[in-house]
Amino acid sequence: MSKDTPTNSTLFRALGLLEEVVTAQHPISAADLEKRFEIPKPTVHRLLKQLEEQQLISRDLDGRHLLPGQRFRRMSLGALANEGLKAPRRVLLEKLAGKVGETCNLTLLDGHEVMYYDRVETNWPVRIQLAPGSHLPLHCTASGKLFLALMPLHRRRALLQSLALEAHTPCTLTSRATLEEALDTVVRNQLSTDDEEFIQGMVAIAVPVFDEVGQIQATLAIHAPRLRHSIESLLEWAPLMRQIATELEGTL
């Protein structure tokens, strides 16, 4: 007869380890988990191996630290896309788009790319169409640079070492040193811009949406054709964007 109880069953232990990995605010390793849980070391490593095999967790670039896996990210995005849960966010996006008159979107960090999660399109005939689910580069988009700027410094540097800083337009920052300087400015301003760096003729600004402990969990962005807006004119909407971003915090 099994002696497993609700608090020491294999499933409970695995869920506890998974929750610790996906909610960690700092890099976490197997050794860290061994200290936090009263579970034998071999059991911790066996459960982590199983979670990794099921793509519920993965390894960071250094191979030591643990991150949410691809399957877990898909499950999380599926939960966020649930119609019942999405409605409050949609109302706020529509509120911003109605005031601004340009396309507004909500993005998430998906591995080494930005993912467009939700958006409200402008009615202008001239617009940039990027469907929800689109993946865009980090180094040349307003949202991507915001994620890079506000993530832990060690992770930013590891990502910048692995990213190909491809020139999408003549304005793209392709030097790591120049990009690092730009990211430091983003940290100070808590706001990021894309001045024709990803698509020639398109400008954008983004502000962070934080979680309950002050970590960036998403970005709220506006983008528009250069023929209608400059970065300076979009920045006039920054106070309203920050207000909407604060309201969005409780919906994610």
Short mmCIF file of C-alpha atoms in Angstrom, two decimals:
data_model
loop_
_atom_site.label_atom_id
_atom_site.label_comp_id
_atom_site.label_asym_id
_atom_site.label_seq_id
_atom_site.Cartn_x
_atom_site.Cartn_y
_atom_site.Cartn_z
CA MET A 1 0.00 0.00 0.00
CA SER A 2 1.32 3.43 -0.89
CA LYS A 3 2.26 5.70 1.99
CA ASP A 4 2.01 8.81 -0.16
CA THR A 5 0.00 11.62 1.41
CA PRO A 6 -1.21 14.85 -0.27
CA THR A 7 1.91 16.62 0.95
CA ASN A 8 4.59 14.05 0.05
CA SER A 9 3.21 12.39 -3.08
CA THR A 10 5.33 12.40 -6.22
CA LEU A 11 2.80 14.62 -7.97
CA PHE A 12 2.72 17.13 -5.12
CA ARG A 13 6.51 17.27 -4.96
CA ALA A 14 6.83 17.71 -8.73
CA LEU A 15 4.23 20.49 -8.72
CA GLY A 16 6.05 22.19 -5.86
CA LEU A 17 9.34 22.14 -7.76
CA LEU A 18 7.65 23.36 -10.95
CA GLU A 19 5.95 26.23 -9.13
CA GLU A 20 9.22 27.26 -7.53
CA VAL A 21 10.95 27.36 -10.94
CA VAL A 22 8.26 29.32 -12.78
CA THR A 23 7.72 31.88 -10.00
CA ALA A 24 11.40 32.45 -9.14
CA GLN A 25 12.39 36.11 -9.33
CA HIS A 26 16.09 35.23 -9.58
CA PRO A 27 18.01 32.42 -11.31
CA ILE A 28 17.32 29.14 -9.53
CA SER A 29 19.26 25.88 -9.70
CA ALA A 30 18.73 22.31 -8.57
CA ALA A 31 20.99 23.03 -5.58
CA ASP A 32 18.69 25.89 -4.55
CA LEU A 33 15.68 23.59 -4.72
CA GLU A 34 17.42 20.97 -2.59
CA LYS A 35 17.81 23.56 0.17
CA ARG A 36 14.21 24.79 -0.02
CA PHE A 37 12.45 21.42 -0.02
CA GLU A 38 12.72 18.57 2.44
CA ILE A 39 13.17 16.10 -0.39
CA PRO A 40 16.14 13.75 -0.83
CA LYS A 41 18.66 15.03 -3.37
CA PRO A 42 18.26 12.02 -5.73
CA THR A 43 14.48 12.57 -5.72
CA VAL A 44 14.86 16.26 -6.60
CA HIS A 45 17.09 15.42 -9.56
CA ARG A 46 14.79 12.61 -10.71
CA LEU A 47 11.73 14.86 -10.61
CA LEU A 48 13.55 17.71 -12.37
CA LYS A 49 14.68 15.31 -15.09
CA GLN A 50 11.07 14.18 -15.59
CA LEU A 51 9.83 17.77 -15.72
CA GLU A 52 12.53 18.60 -18.24
CA GLU A 53 11.68 15.56 -20.39
CA GLN A 54 8.06 16.74 -20.47
CA GLN A 55 9.25 20.24 -21.51
CA LEU A 56 7.70 21.76 -18.38
CA ILE A 57 11.08 23.18 -17.39
CA SER A 58 14.24 23.92 -19.36
CA ARG A 59 17.83 25.01 -18.77
CA ASP A 60 19.14 28.54 -19.05
CA LEU A 61 22.02 29.31 -21.39
CA ASP A 62 24.51 28.44 -18.64
CA GLY A 63 23.04 24.95 -18.28
CA ARG A 64 22.70 25.28 -14.50
CA HIS A 65 19.71 27.47 -13.94
CA LEU A 66 16.13 26.38 -14.53
CA LEU A 67 13.40 28.14 -16.51
CA PRO A 68 9.80 27.43 -17.54
CA GLY A 69 9.86 24.98 -20.44
CA GLN A 70 8.29 25.30 -23.87
CA ARG A 71 5.29 23.14 -22.98
CA PHE A 72 4.64 25.10 -19.79
CA ARG A 73 4.84 28.38 -21.73
CA ARG A 74 2.28 27.05 -24.23
CA MET A 75 -0.01 26.08 -21.36
CA SER A 76 0.40 29.53 -19.80
CA LEU A 77 -0.38 31.27 -23.06
CA GLY A 78 -3.40 29.03 -23.50
CA ALA A 79 -4.66 30.08 -20.08
CA LEU A 80 -4.11 33.74 -20.92
CA ALA A 81 -5.99 33.30 -24.19
CA ASN A 82 -9.04 31.86 -22.43
CA GLU A 83 -11.94 34.05 -23.52
CA GLY A 84 -13.27 34.48 -20.00
CA LEU A 85 -9.89 35.65 -18.73
CA LYS A 86 -9.07 37.80 -21.78
CA ALA A 87 -12.11 40.07 -21.65
CA PRO A 88 -10.82 42.56 -19.01
CA ARG A 89 -7.53 43.03 -20.89
CA ARG A 90 -9.35 43.55 -24.17
CA VAL A 91 -11.48 46.32 -22.66
CA LEU A 92 -8.34 48.17 -21.51
CA LEU A 93 -6.60 47.78 -24.88
CA GLU A 94 -9.68 49.07 -26.67
CA LYS A 95 -9.83 52.02 -24.26
CA LEU A 96 -6.24 53.00 -25.12
CA ALA A 97 -6.68 52.43 -28.87
CA GLY A 98 -9.84 54.53 -28.83
CA LYS A 99 -8.01 57.45 -27.24
CA VAL A 100 -4.86 57.21 -29.35
CA GLY A 101 -6.37 56.25 -32.69
CA GLU A 102 -3.46 53.91 -33.46
CA THR A 103 -2.76 50.19 -33.09
CA CYS A 104 -2.14 49.12 -29.48
CA ASN A 105 -0.75 45.77 -28.46
CA LEU A 106 0.23 43.65 -25.50
CA THR A 107 3.38 41.56 -25.83
CA LEU A 108 5.04 38.78 -23.85
CA LEU A 109 8.61 37.52 -23.75
CA ASP A 110 8.84 34.08 -25.37
CA GLY A 111 12.37 32.74 -25.06
CA HIS A 112 14.64 35.00 -27.09
CA GLU A 113 11.81 36.76 -28.96
CA VAL A 114 8.86 39.07 -28.38
CA MET A 115 5.44 37.53 -28.96
CA TYR A 116 2.45 39.68 -29.90
CA TYR A 117 -0.18 38.38 -27.52
CA ASP A 118 -3.14 40.69 -28.10
CA ARG A 119 -3.78 43.81 -30.15
CA VAL A 120 -6.43 46.30 -31.19
CA GLU A 121 -6.01 47.57 -34.74
CA THR A 122 -6.46 51.13 -35.91
CA ASN A 123 -9.08 51.82 -38.58
CA TRP A 124 -6.63 53.81 -40.72
CA PRO A 125 -6.12 52.28 -44.19
CA VAL A 126 -2.34 52.71 -43.79
CA ARG A 127 -1.21 50.50 -40.91
CA ILE A 128 1.32 47.85 -39.97
CA GLN A 129 -0.37 44.47 -39.61
CA LEU A 130 1.28 42.02 -37.23
CA ALA A 131 -1.11 39.28 -36.14
CA PRO A 132 -1.32 37.96 -32.56
CA GLY A 133 1.15 35.12 -32.21
CA SER A 134 3.78 36.88 -34.35
CA HIS A 135 7.31 36.60 -33.01
CA LEU A 136 9.63 39.58 -33.37
CA PRO A 137 13.29 40.24 -32.49
CA LEU A 138 14.29 41.70 -29.14
CA HIS A 139 17.03 44.10 -30.20
CA CYS A 140 15.10 46.33 -32.60
CA THR A 141 11.54 46.56 -31.27
CA ALA A 142 10.27 48.85 -28.53
CA SER A 143 8.84 45.93 -26.54
CA GLY A 144 11.91 43.77 -27.09
CA LYS A 145 14.32 46.42 -25.86
CA LEU A 146 12.10 46.96 -22.82
CA PHE A 147 12.24 43.26 -21.94
CA LEU A 148 16.01 43.24 -22.41
CA ALA A 149 16.49 46.37 -20.33
CA LEU A 150 14.41 45.22 -17.37
CA MET A 151 15.46 41.58 -17.14
CA PRO A 152 18.24 40.57 -14.70
CA LEU A 153 21.58 41.88 -15.94
CA HIS A 154 23.23 38.45 -16.15
CA ARG A 155 20.43 37.19 -18.38
CA ARG A 156 20.52 40.27 -20.58
CA ARG A 157 24.23 39.84 -21.18
CA ALA A 158 23.85 36.12 -21.92
CA LEU A 159 21.08 36.85 -24.42
CA LEU A 160 23.02 39.63 -26.11
CA GLN A 161 25.96 37.25 -26.53
CA SER A 162 23.72 34.72 -28.29
CA LEU A 163 21.51 37.05 -30.34
CA ALA A 164 22.34 37.87 -33.94
CA LEU A 165 21.87 41.64 -34.02
CA GLU A 166 20.55 41.65 -37.57
CA ALA A 167 20.07 44.99 -39.33
CA HIS A 168 16.41 45.18 -40.34
CA THR A 169 16.69 48.85 -41.39
CA PRO A 170 19.48 51.44 -41.55
CA CYS A 171 18.37 52.53 -38.03
CA THR A 172 18.78 49.14 -36.33
CA LEU A 173 21.32 49.07 -33.49
CA THR A 174 23.71 46.26 -34.43
CA SER A 175 26.56 47.06 -32.02
CA ARG A 176 26.24 45.40 -28.61
CA ALA A 177 27.95 48.34 -26.92
CA THR A 178 25.57 50.86 -28.50
CA LEU A 179 22.58 48.67 -27.69
CA GLU A 180 23.71 48.33 -24.05
CA GLU A 181 23.88 52.14 -23.80
CA ALA A 182 20.37 52.41 -25.22
CA LEU A 183 19.10 49.79 -22.75
CA ASP A 184 20.56 51.75 -19.83
CA THR A 185 18.48 54.73 -20.99
CA VAL A 186 15.40 52.50 -21.17
CA VAL A 187 15.98 51.42 -17.56
CA ARG A 188 16.13 55.06 -16.44
CA ASN A 189 13.02 56.06 -18.38
CA GLN A 190 11.02 52.84 -17.83
CA LEU A 191 9.97 53.35 -21.44
CA SER A 192 11.34 52.13 -24.77
CA THR A 193 11.11 53.36 -28.36
CA ASP A 194 11.50 51.97 -31.86
CA ASP A 195 12.42 54.77 -34.25
CA GLU A 196 12.21 52.87 -37.57
CA GLU A 197 14.57 50.22 -36.20
CA PHE A 198 12.46 47.18 -37.12
CA ILE A 199 10.35 48.38 -40.06
CA GLN A 200 11.30 51.43 -42.08
CA GLY A 201 8.53 53.99 -41.78
CA MET A 202 7.17 52.62 -38.47
CA VAL A 203 7.64 54.14 -35.00
CA ALA A 204 6.60 52.69 -31.65
CA ILE A 205 6.83 53.20 -27.90
CA ALA A 206 6.31 50.66 -25.09
CA VAL A 207 5.87 50.74 -21.32
CA PRO A 208 6.16 47.82 -18.89
CA VAL A 209 3.34 45.92 -17.25
CA PHE A 210 4.65 44.68 -13.91
CA ASP A 211 3.62 41.76 -11.73
CA GLU A 212 2.88 41.90 -8.01
CA VAL A 213 6.55 41.90 -7.04
CA GLY A 214 7.65 44.55 -9.54
CA GLN A 215 9.04 42.31 -12.29
CA ILE A 216 8.15 42.99 -15.92
CA GLN A 217 5.56 40.47 -17.13
CA ALA A 218 4.37 42.11 -20.36
CA THR A 219 4.63 45.32 -22.36
CA LEU A 220 1.98 47.71 -23.59
CA ALA A 221 2.90 49.33 -26.90
CA ILE A 222 1.62 51.71 -29.55
CA HIS A 223 2.96 51.72 -33.09
CA ALA A 224 2.14 53.91 -36.06
CA PRO A 225 3.43 54.86 -39.50
CA ARG A 226 5.96 57.69 -39.56
CA LEU A 227 3.67 59.65 -41.89
CA ARG A 228 1.19 60.09 -39.00
CA HIS A 229 3.45 60.16 -35.94
CA SER A 230 6.95 60.79 -34.71
CA ILE A 231 8.42 59.32 -31.54
CA GLU A 232 7.83 62.69 -29.89
CA SER A 233 4.13 62.73 -30.72
CA LEU A 234 3.68 59.15 -29.50
CA LEU A 235 5.41 60.06 -26.23
CA GLU A 236 2.54 62.43 -25.48
CA TRP A 237 0.50 59.30 -24.77
CA ALA A 238 3.03 57.88 -22.28
CA PRO A 239 1.14 59.01 -19.12
CA LEU A 240 -2.08 57.36 -20.34
CA MET A 241 -0.14 54.22 -21.31
CA ARG A 242 1.36 53.98 -17.82
CA GLN A 243 -2.11 54.33 -16.32
CA ILE A 244 -3.50 51.56 -18.54
CA ALA A 245 -0.45 49.39 -17.83
CA THR A 246 -1.13 49.69 -14.09
CA GLU A 247 -4.72 48.59 -14.67
CA LEU A 248 -3.52 45.68 -16.79
CA GLU A 249 -1.34 44.36 -13.96
CA GLY A 250 -4.34 42.81 -12.24
CA THR A 251 -5.55 41.05 -15.39
CA LEU A 252 -2.47 38.91 -16.16
#
